[in-house]
Short mmCIF file of C-alpha atoms in Angstrom, two decimals:
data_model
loop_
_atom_site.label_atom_id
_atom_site.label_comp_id
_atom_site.label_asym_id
_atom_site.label_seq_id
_atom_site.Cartn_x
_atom_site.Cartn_y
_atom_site.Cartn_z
CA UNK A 1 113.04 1.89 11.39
CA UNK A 2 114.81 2.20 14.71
CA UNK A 3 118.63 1.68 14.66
CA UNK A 4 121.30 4.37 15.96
CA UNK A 5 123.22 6.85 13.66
CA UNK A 6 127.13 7.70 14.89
CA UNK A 7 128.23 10.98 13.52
CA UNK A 8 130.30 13.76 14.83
CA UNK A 9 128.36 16.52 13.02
CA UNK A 10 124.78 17.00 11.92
CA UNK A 11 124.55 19.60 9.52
CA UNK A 12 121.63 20.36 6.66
CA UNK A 13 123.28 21.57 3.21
CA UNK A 14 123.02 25.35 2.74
CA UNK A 15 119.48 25.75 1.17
CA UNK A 16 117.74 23.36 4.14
CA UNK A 17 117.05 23.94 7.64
CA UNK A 18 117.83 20.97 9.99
CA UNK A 19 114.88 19.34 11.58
CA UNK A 20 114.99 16.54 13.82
CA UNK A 21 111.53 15.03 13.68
CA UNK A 22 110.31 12.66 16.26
CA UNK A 23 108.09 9.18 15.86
CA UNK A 24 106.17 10.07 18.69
CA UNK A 25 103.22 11.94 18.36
CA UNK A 26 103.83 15.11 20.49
CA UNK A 27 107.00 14.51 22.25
CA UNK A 28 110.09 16.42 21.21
CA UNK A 29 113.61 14.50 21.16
CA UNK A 30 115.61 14.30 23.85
CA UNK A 31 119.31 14.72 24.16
CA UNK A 32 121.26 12.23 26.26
CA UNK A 33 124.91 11.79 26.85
CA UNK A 34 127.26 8.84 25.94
CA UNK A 35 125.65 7.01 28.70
CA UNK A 36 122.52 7.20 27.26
CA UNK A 37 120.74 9.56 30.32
CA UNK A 38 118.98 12.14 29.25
CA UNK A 39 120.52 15.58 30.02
CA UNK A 40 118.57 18.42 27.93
CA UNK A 41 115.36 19.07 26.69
CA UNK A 42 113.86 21.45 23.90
CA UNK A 43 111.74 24.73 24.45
CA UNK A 44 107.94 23.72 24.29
CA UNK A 45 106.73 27.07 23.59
CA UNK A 46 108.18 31.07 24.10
CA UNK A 47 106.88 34.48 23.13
CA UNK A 48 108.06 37.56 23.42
CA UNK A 49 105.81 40.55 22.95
CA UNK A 50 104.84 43.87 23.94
CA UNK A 51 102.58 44.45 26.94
CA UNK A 52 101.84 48.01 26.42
CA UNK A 53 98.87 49.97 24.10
CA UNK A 54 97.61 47.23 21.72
CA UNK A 55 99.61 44.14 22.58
CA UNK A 56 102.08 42.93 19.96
CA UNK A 57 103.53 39.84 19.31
CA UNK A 58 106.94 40.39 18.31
CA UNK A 59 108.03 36.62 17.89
CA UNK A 60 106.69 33.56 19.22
CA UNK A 61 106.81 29.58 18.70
CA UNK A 62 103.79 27.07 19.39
CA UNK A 63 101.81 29.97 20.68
CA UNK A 64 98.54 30.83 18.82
CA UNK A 65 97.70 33.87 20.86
CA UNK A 66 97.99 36.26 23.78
CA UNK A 67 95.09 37.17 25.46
CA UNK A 68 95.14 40.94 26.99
CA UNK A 69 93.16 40.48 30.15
CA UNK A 70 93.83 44.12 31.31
CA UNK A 71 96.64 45.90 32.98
CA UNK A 72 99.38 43.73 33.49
CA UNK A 73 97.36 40.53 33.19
CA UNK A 74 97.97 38.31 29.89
CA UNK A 75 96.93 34.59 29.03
CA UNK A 76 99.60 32.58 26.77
CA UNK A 77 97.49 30.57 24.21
CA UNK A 78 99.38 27.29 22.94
CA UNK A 79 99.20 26.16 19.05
CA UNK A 80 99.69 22.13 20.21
CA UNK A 81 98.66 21.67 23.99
CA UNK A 82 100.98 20.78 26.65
CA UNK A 83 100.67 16.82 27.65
CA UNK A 84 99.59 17.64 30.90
CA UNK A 85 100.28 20.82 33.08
CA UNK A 86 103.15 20.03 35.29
CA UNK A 87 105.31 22.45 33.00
CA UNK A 88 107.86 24.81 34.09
CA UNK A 89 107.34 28.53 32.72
CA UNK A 90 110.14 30.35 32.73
CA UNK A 91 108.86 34.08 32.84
CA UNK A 92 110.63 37.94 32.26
CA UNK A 93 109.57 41.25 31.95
CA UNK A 94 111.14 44.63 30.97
CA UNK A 95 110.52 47.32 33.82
CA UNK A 96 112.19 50.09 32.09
CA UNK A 97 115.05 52.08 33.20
CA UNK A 98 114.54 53.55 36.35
CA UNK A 99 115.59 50.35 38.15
CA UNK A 100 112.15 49.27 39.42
CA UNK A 101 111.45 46.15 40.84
CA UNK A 102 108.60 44.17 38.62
CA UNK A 103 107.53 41.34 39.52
CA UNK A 104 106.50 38.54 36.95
CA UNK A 105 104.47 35.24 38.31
CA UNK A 106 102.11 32.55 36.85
CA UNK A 107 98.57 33.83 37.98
CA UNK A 108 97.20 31.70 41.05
CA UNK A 109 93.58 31.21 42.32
CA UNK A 110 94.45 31.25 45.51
CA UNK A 111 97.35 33.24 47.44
CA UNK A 112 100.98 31.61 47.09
CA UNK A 113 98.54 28.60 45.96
CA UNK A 114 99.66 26.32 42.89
CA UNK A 115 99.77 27.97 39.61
CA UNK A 116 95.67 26.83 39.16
CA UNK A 117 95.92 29.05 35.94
CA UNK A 118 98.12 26.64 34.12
CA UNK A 119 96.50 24.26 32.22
CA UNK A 120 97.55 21.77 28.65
CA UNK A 121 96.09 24.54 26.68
CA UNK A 122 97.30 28.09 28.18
CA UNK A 123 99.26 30.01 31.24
CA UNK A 124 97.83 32.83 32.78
CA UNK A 125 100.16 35.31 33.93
CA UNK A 126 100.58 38.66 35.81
CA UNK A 127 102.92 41.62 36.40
CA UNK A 128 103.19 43.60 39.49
CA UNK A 129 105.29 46.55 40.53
CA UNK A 130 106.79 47.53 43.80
CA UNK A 131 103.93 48.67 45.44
CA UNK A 132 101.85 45.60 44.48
CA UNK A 133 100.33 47.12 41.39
CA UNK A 134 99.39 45.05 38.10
CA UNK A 135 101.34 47.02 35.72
CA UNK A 136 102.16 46.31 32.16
CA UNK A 137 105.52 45.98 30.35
CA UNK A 138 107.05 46.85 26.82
CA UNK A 139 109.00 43.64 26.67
CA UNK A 140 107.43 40.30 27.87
CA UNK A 141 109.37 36.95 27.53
CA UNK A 142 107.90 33.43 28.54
CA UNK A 143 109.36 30.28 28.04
CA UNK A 144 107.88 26.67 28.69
CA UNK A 145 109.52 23.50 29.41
CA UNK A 146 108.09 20.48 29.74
CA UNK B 1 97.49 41.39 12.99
CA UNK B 2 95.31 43.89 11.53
CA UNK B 3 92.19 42.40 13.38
CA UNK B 4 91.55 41.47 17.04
CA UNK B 5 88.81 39.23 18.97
CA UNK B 6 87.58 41.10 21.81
CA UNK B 7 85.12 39.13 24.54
CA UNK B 8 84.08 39.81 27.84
CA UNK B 9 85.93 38.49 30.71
CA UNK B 10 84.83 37.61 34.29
CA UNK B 11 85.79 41.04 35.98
CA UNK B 12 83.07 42.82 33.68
CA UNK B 13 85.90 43.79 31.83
CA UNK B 14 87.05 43.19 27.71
CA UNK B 15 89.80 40.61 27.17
CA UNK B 16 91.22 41.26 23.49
CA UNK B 17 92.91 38.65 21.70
CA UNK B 18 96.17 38.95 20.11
CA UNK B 19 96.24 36.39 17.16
CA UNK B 20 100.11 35.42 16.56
CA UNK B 21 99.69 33.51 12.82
CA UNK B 22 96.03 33.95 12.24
CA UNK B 23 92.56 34.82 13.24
CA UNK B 24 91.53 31.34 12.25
CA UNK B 25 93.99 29.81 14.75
CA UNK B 26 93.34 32.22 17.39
CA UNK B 27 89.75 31.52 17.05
CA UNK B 28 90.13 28.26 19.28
CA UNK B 29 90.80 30.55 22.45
CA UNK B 30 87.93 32.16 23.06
CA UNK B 31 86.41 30.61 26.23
CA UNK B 32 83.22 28.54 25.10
CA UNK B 33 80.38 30.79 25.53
CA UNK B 34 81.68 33.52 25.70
CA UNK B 35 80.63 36.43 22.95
CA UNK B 36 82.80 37.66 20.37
CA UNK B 37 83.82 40.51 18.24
CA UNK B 38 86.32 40.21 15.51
CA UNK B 39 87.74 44.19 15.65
CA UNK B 40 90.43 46.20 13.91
CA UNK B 41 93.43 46.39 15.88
CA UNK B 42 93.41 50.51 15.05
CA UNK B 43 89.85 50.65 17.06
CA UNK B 44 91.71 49.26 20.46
CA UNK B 45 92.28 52.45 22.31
CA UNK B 46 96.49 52.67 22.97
CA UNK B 47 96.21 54.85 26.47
CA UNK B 48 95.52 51.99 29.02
CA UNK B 49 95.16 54.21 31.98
CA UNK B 50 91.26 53.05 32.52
CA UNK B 51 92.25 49.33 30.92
CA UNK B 52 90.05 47.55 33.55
CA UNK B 53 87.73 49.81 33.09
CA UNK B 54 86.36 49.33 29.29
CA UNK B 55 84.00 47.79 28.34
CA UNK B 56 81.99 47.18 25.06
CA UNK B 57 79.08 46.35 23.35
CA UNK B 58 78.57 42.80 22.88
CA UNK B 59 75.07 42.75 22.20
CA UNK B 60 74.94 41.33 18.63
CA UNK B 61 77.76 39.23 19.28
CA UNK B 62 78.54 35.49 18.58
CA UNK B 63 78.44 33.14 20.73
CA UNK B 64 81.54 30.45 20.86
CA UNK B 65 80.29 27.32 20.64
#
C-alpha cells in the first residue's frame, strides 16, 4: 500500500529494533529532504577485521567472507551482491604507531587502471607501505556505498 | 570461526578463507574450480613472514563446482 506517513519521530518500543524494510527487492531506502530529493544513502556493506596472523573478522555487515590472498592482499566477499559494480569503497587501515605512511587501494589489473577487481559479488583490495611493499595491518575497515 | 577453506590461488600461492557467519555461507566464494580444503583455523601458521610463499597439499581436494 503506498501512501506517505508524517511523523516527527520514528522510534521502536524498548524490546524491538527499528527496521525500515523496503518493497523493492534489493534496494535500500533512501532519505530525501522536504523537497523530496534524495540527500543520503545507507551503508551497503563494511567490515572491519584484523589483517595480521590468521585473519579475524571482528564485525562485519552483508559480508560473507574475507579472503586472505597473502601479505597485505584481501578479497571482501558480499552476503547479497552489489546491483552492478559502479560502487564506491570507502577503505582504512591501521599502520601502527610509528607514523608510517600505508597505503590502502582497491586492487587494479592494470596500473592506475579502473578498479577491474570490483565486481557485484566481491572487492579485491591491497595494502602497501612506504617503500611500495604489500604489508598487512591489525585493523582493516571497508565500507561500500552504492 | 574455528574452521577455514584454504584453495590455491593464481600466484601458486594458498588463499584462506575467513568465513564471517558460517562455513556454509562462505562456501559460495571459492572460485569455481578451484580445490578446496575445509581446515582448522589453529593449523594456519600465525608468523606470515614467508605468507606468499606457502603452499599446500591439495591433492585429494574438492573441486568447486
Amino acid at each position: 500500500m503506498a501512501g506517505t506517513v508524517v511523523v516527527d519521530t520514528l522510534q521502536a518500543d524498548s524490546t524491538s529494533t527499528l527496521v525500515l524494510k523496503n518493497g523493492v527487492a534489493n534496494t535500500p531506502p533512501t532519505v530525501q529532504d522536504s523537497a523530496g530529493t534524495q540527500i543520503g544513502t545507507f551503508c551497503r556493506a563494511w567490515v572491519n577485521f584484523n589483517g595480521t596472523g590468521v585473519v579475524a573478522i571482528r564485525a562485519a555487515f552483508n559480508v560473507s567472507s574475507i579472503t586472505d590472498n597473502g601479505t597485505g592482499d584481501y578479497t571482501v566477499n558480499f552476503t547479497t551482491a552489489m546491483p552492478d559494480a559502479n560502487y564506491a569503497v570507502a577503505l582504512t587501515a591501521s599502520a601502527g604507531n610509528n607514523n608510517s605512511s600505508l597505503v590502502c587501494t582497491v586492487k587494479s589489473a592494470t596500473q592506475y587502471g579502473a578498479p577491474s577487481n570490483q565486481t557485484t559479488t566481491a572487492c579485491q583490495i591491497v595494502l602497501v607501505n612506504y617503500v611500495n611493499s604489500l604489508i598487512d595491518s591489525g585493523a582493516v575497515y571497508v565500507s561500500i556505498f552504492r | 570461526m574455528d574452521k577455514l577453506i584454504i584453495y590455491p590461488n593464481d600466484n601458486g600461492g594458498v588463499a584462506i578463507l575467513v568465513p564471517t557467519e558460517s562455513l556454509e555461507l562462505a562456501m559460495k566464494d571459492i572460485p569455481s574450480g578451484k580445490p578446496y580444503l575445509i581446515v582448522d583455523a589453529a593449523d594456519i601458521p600465525t608468523d606470515r613472514t614467508f605468507r606468499n610463499a606457502w603452499t599446500a597439499d591439495f591433492t585429494d581436494a574438492e573441486v568447486k563446482a
